[in-house]
Amino acid sequence: MVDLARVAYNARAAALPRARLSPSWADALAFLLLAALMALAGYGLAHMRMPLAALQAEPVVLDPARLPFYALLTTLRMFAALAVSLLFTFVVGTLAARSRRAARVIVPALDVLQSVPVLGFLSFTVTFFMGWFPGNQLGVECAAVFAIFTSQAWNMTFGFYQSLRTVPADLAAVATQFGFSRRQRFLRLELPFAVPGLVWNTMMSMSGGWFFVVASEAITVGDTTVALPGLGSWLAQAIAHENMLAVAQAVGAMAVVILLYDQLVFRPVVVWADKFRVELTASSARPRSWMYTLIQRTRWLRLPFAMLARAACWLAETPLRWPVPVRGSRRAPVEPWRTLMRVAAVRASSPAPARGASAARGTRGGVAMAAAAALVTLYLLWRTPLDVAQVGHVLGLGALTLLRVTVLLVLASVIWVPIGVWIGLRPAWAGRVQPLAQFLAAFPANVLFPFAVMAIVGGGLDPEIWLSPLMILGTQWYILFNVIAGASAIPADLKDAARMLGLRGWQRWRRLLLPAILPFYVTGALTAAGGSWNASIVAESIQWGERHLTATGLGAWIAHATEAGQPAAVALGVIVMSVYVLAFTHLLWRPLYRLAERRCRLDG
């Protein structure tokens, strides 16, 4: 049988004038941009495969002429870690959302891993990766990329998992009715629904990687000291030499890099992801990007994107089974994807899932993780000089850090939730605030060390209290970014309905805003709490030149043990931190996740 639609399409394509197939000025400009980016990437990658002896013979120097080169290498490491984080997110997040047995292990493990300090990973991975490439810089590069990965992946995975768990029940029912396979369900429903939130979490994770770039590039573990050329090593050396001018130059270079990749990468992706919002009526304001507009105006550059889109459609467009008959319903429509996108609406509550099964899943996973932590602790007591009194001391240090994390998390939520909702409801403002928020989220705490030391010493302040804000400096933005994503995802028809019903003030927050942002807030607050535990290693023990301030806590214990080359003490600190994180998760975050899945989702 002749495919009339394909014949008509081919006839129209043949009738197109030749001028439409010739490159335009947009193609030339886009080609120049891509060629420049590829040349820079190739130049940087070539310098990452040098012999290790050459790296040690050429130390990092505070020369402004070298700053663009250092910024290039750091940016390549950041995007390499981001690519690995995306792959990890798609595999692990999807597996946890679909398999209850896998979720029993994955979710508690993510709770712990997102709180383990970067130094805790570096203590055990530097030698491992250097063994892969003996005598080559690539082994140290892999260790640095892995360290940055550990500061990016968990937030993205939790956000993706949350999105898959809150897919609207009516959309899932239509997908089942049309006989979608697992692959089709993922490509046609789950992935598009999760894209907007994933994009914002990806931007936040990219900025979160900057926060720990100093620890990732200036690696000191026992007798092993390696300084990779990059902005992190530059900052570490500038802080050690009390060179404020060099610190300011590094911050300026970081701001330029963030602005560039925001305009060239993230802003176009935000505009593209806006098409996946689930709503019945079109929004009056849409995000804009000059780079996205440039790509749309190209003729040749759009061909690779068209090929990728066609490949995705080929993966999703396999023959479907006939719709499963539903008693008392009309005949199913012919266009399942359009049906999926049109039947979405919001309802404040939905049928509760099997709460007992969910609770049992979380409890079993937590018990398994706690049992593993207890076994490792007993092994450390048996094989190392650690004693029971030392374990009790570390537990007390963990309680102090837990108190700091809780107080800071409450304060950050009170400040950033209203601001995030206000920004998310105004797409034009979201576009203006996005690069600024990325820069603030990426701002390394190390830059504030001299000001914190001078303020605490000069004012006679207590380091136990005034070092604490440094813990939340880079992690509070997880709350802001996720709340912005949640508020941006509220369908325009819902906002119109709330306005017509006259919902104002607290009633509007209780009926519309809080239920809409709760799943996103839980993800943001959970990762902010884990990031605060992670940041405690640099916030509870700071140094500026010869002056060193320390606050009593678990982060300072791990930092000192890492510098002294005591892997048993580092392991004990990480285990105690994991125990506190698991307890906090099962007492607070797990019930909030169940509430978000049960009451706050898009359903029809």
mmCIF file of C-alpha atoms in Angstrom, residues 422-574:
data_model
loop_
_atom_site.group_PDB
_atom_site.id
_atom_site.type_symbol
_atom_site.label_atom_id
_atom_site.label_comp_id
_atom_site.label_asym_id
_atom_site.label_seq_id
_atom_site.Cartn_x
_atom_site.Cartn_y
_atom_site.Cartn_z
ATOM 1 C CA TRP A 422 7.928 34.592 43.209
ATOM 2 C CA ILE A 423 10.641 34.027 40.589
ATOM 3 C CA GLY A 424 9.143 30.794 39.266
ATOM 4 C CA LEU A 425 5.756 32.408 38.650
ATOM 5 C CA ARG A 426 7.426 35.075 36.497
ATOM 6 C CA PRO A 427 9.335 33.482 33.572
ATOM 7 C CA ALA A 428 10.831 36.812 32.512
ATOM 8 C CA TRP A 429 12.413 37.265 35.937
ATOM 9 C CA ALA A 430 13.552 33.636 35.978
ATOM 10 C CA GLY A 431 15.616 34.327 32.859
ATOM 11 C CA ARG A 432 17.256 37.357 34.492
ATOM 12 C CA VAL A 433 17.935 35.700 37.807
ATOM 13 C CA GLN A 434 19.206 32.389 36.364
ATOM 14 C CA PRO A 435 22.841 33.412 35.620
ATOM 15 C CA LEU A 436 23.105 35.372 38.881
ATOM 16 C CA ALA A 437 21.787 32.431 40.891
ATOM 17 C CA GLN A 438 24.217 30.080 39.136
ATOM 18 C CA PHE A 439 27.124 32.360 40.020
ATOM 19 C CA LEU A 440 26.075 32.663 43.659
ATOM 20 C CA ALA A 441 25.591 28.893 43.890
ATOM 21 C CA ALA A 442 29.046 28.355 42.398
ATOM 22 C CA PHE A 443 30.757 30.894 44.648
ATOM 23 C CA PRO A 444 33.419 28.927 46.584
ATOM 24 C CA ALA A 445 33.310 29.258 50.356
ATOM 25 C CA ASN A 446 37.110 29.501 50.341
ATOM 26 C CA VAL A 447 36.871 33.005 48.877
ATOM 27 C CA LEU A 448 35.103 34.197 52.027
ATOM 28 C CA PHE A 449 37.679 32.685 54.374
ATOM 29 C CA PRO A 450 39.764 35.864 54.754
ATOM 30 C CA PHE A 451 36.678 37.965 55.481
ATOM 31 C CA ALA A 452 35.326 35.359 57.909
ATOM 32 C CA VAL A 453 38.668 35.122 59.731
ATOM 33 C CA MET A 454 39.057 38.896 59.962
ATOM 34 C CA ALA A 455 35.470 39.375 61.140
ATOM 35 C CA ILE A 456 35.626 36.607 63.761
ATOM 36 C CA VAL A 457 39.067 37.541 65.082
ATOM 37 C CA GLY A 458 38.511 41.292 64.912
ATOM 38 C CA GLY A 459 35.085 41.153 66.535
ATOM 39 C CA GLY A 460 36.000 38.525 69.123
ATOM 40 C CA LEU A 461 33.207 36.272 67.849
ATOM 41 C CA ASP A 462 32.742 32.617 68.682
ATOM 42 C CA PRO A 463 33.867 30.352 65.780
ATOM 43 C CA GLU A 464 31.479 27.656 66.997
ATOM 44 C CA ILE A 465 28.570 29.875 65.886
ATOM 45 C CA TRP A 466 29.906 32.189 63.187
ATOM 46 C CA LEU A 467 31.629 29.553 61.067
ATOM 47 C CA SER A 468 28.282 27.781 60.633
ATOM 48 C CA PRO A 469 26.876 30.061 57.866
ATOM 49 C CA LEU A 470 29.693 28.897 55.581
ATOM 50 C CA MET A 471 28.079 25.418 55.592
ATOM 51 C CA ILE A 472 24.884 26.634 53.928
ATOM 52 C CA LEU A 473 26.561 29.140 51.602
ATOM 53 C CA GLY A 474 26.700 26.835 48.580
ATOM 54 C CA THR A 475 23.858 24.460 49.444
ATOM 55 C CA GLN A 476 20.971 26.854 50.088
ATOM 56 C CA TRP A 477 20.649 27.266 46.331
ATOM 57 C CA TYR A 478 19.397 23.686 46.000
ATOM 58 C CA ILE A 479 16.235 24.901 47.716
ATOM 59 C CA LEU A 480 15.959 28.006 45.519
ATOM 60 C CA PHE A 481 16.520 26.188 42.208
ATOM 61 C CA ASN A 482 14.087 23.379 43.003
ATOM 62 C CA VAL A 483 11.398 25.771 44.227
ATOM 63 C CA ILE A 484 11.824 27.845 41.051
ATOM 64 C CA ALA A 485 11.456 24.648 39.007
ATOM 65 C CA GLY A 486 8.331 23.667 40.949
ATOM 66 C CA ALA A 487 6.707 27.073 40.620
ATOM 67 C CA SER A 488 7.600 27.249 36.909
ATOM 68 C CA ALA A 489 5.939 23.859 36.356
ATOM 69 C CA ILE A 490 2.537 25.008 37.676
ATOM 70 C CA PRO A 491 0.199 24.856 34.643
ATOM 71 C CA ALA A 492 -1.115 28.200 33.378
ATOM 72 C CA ASP A 493 -4.703 26.930 33.536
ATOM 73 C CA LEU A 494 -4.317 26.243 37.257
ATOM 74 C CA LYS A 495 -3.013 29.732 37.899
ATOM 75 C CA ASP A 496 -5.900 31.165 35.884
ATOM 76 C CA ALA A 497 -8.404 29.064 37.855
ATOM 77 C CA ALA A 498 -6.947 30.216 41.169
ATOM 78 C CA ARG A 499 -7.164 33.823 40.024
ATOM 79 C CA MET A 500 -10.787 33.439 38.912
ATOM 80 C CA LEU A 501 -11.709 31.776 42.214
ATOM 81 C CA GLY A 502 -10.188 34.685 44.097
ATOM 82 C CA LEU A 503 -7.568 32.686 45.980
ATOM 83 C CA ARG A 504 -5.277 35.122 47.794
ATOM 84 C CA GLY A 505 -2.808 35.170 50.629
ATOM 85 C CA TRP A 506 -2.464 32.083 52.779
ATOM 86 C CA GLN A 507 -5.395 30.372 51.058
ATOM 87 C CA ARG A 508 -3.561 30.585 47.709
ATOM 88 C CA TRP A 509 -0.415 29.171 49.291
ATOM 89 C CA ARG A 510 -2.289 26.313 50.985
ATOM 90 C CA ARG A 511 -4.488 25.338 48.027
ATOM 91 C CA LEU A 512 -2.137 25.888 45.095
ATOM 92 C CA LEU A 513 1.456 26.916 45.730
ATOM 93 C CA LEU A 514 2.544 24.625 48.586
ATOM 94 C CA PRO A 515 1.067 21.430 47.061
ATOM 95 C CA ALA A 516 2.633 22.304 43.697
ATOM 96 C CA ILE A 517 6.155 22.941 44.998
ATOM 97 C CA LEU A 518 6.288 20.360 47.803
ATOM 98 C CA PRO A 519 7.806 17.488 45.720
ATOM 99 C CA PHE A 520 10.441 19.877 44.384
ATOM 100 C CA TYR A 521 11.094 21.419 47.796
ATOM 101 C CA VAL A 522 11.637 18.017 49.392
ATOM 102 C CA THR A 523 14.263 17.191 46.768
ATOM 103 C CA GLY A 524 15.933 20.583 47.210
ATOM 104 C CA ALA A 525 15.895 20.500 51.000
ATOM 105 C CA LEU A 526 17.151 16.910 51.113
ATOM 106 C CA THR A 527 20.090 17.698 48.840
ATOM 107 C CA ALA A 528 20.730 20.976 50.683
ATOM 108 C CA ALA A 529 20.963 19.049 53.947
ATOM 109 C CA GLY A 530 23.322 16.526 52.385
ATOM 110 C CA GLY A 531 25.367 19.307 50.835
ATOM 111 C CA SER A 532 25.625 21.034 54.205
ATOM 112 C CA TRP A 533 27.062 17.874 55.740
ATOM 113 C CA ASN A 534 29.459 17.752 52.800
ATOM 114 C CA ALA A 535 30.412 21.424 53.175
ATOM 115 C CA SER A 536 31.166 20.973 56.863
ATOM 116 C CA ILE A 537 34.653 19.752 55.936
ATOM 117 C CA VAL A 538 35.560 23.225 54.619
ATOM 118 C CA ALA A 539 33.324 25.311 56.891
ATOM 119 C CA GLU A 540 34.240 23.925 60.323
ATOM 120 C CA SER A 541 37.972 24.258 59.725
ATOM 121 C CA ILE A 542 39.128 27.321 57.746
ATOM 122 C CA GLN A 543 42.556 28.792 57.170
ATOM 123 C CA TRP A 544 43.834 32.123 55.870
ATOM 124 C CA GLY A 545 47.599 32.266 55.765
ATOM 125 C CA GLU A 546 48.906 31.432 59.232
ATOM 126 C CA ARG A 547 45.540 31.948 60.935
ATOM 127 C CA HIS A 548 43.446 28.842 61.476
ATOM 128 C CA LEU A 549 39.935 28.744 62.983
ATOM 129 C CA THR A 550 38.136 25.534 63.913
ATOM 130 C CA ALA A 551 34.613 24.797 65.078
ATOM 131 C CA THR A 552 33.925 21.603 66.998
ATOM 132 C CA GLY A 553 32.169 19.195 64.664
ATOM 133 C CA LEU A 554 32.341 16.139 62.467
ATOM 134 C CA GLY A 555 33.479 18.073 59.385
ATOM 135 C CA ALA A 556 36.561 19.397 61.164
ATOM 136 C CA TRP A 557 37.348 15.858 62.395
ATOM 137 C CA ILE A 558 37.256 14.441 58.846
ATOM 138 C CA ALA A 559 39.298 17.346 57.420
ATOM 139 C CA HIS A 560 42.035 16.966 60.045
ATOM 140 C CA ALA A 561 42.100 13.174 59.675
ATOM 141 C CA THR A 562 42.419 13.503 55.892
ATOM 142 C CA GLU A 563 45.327 15.952 56.157
ATOM 143 C CA ALA A 564 47.047 13.665 58.675
ATOM 144 C CA GLY A 565 46.654 10.640 56.408
ATOM 145 C CA GLN A 566 44.514 8.583 58.842
ATOM 146 C CA PRO A 567 42.121 6.542 56.671
ATOM 147 C CA ALA A 568 40.629 4.700 59.673
ATOM 148 C CA ALA A 569 39.635 7.993 61.324
ATOM 149 C CA VAL A 570 38.245 9.280 58.014
ATOM 150 C CA ALA A 571 36.207 6.081 57.607
ATOM 151 C CA LEU A 572 34.858 6.381 61.154
ATOM 152 C CA GLY A 573 33.809 9.984 60.521
ATOM 153 C CA VAL A 574 32.075 9.053 57.265
#
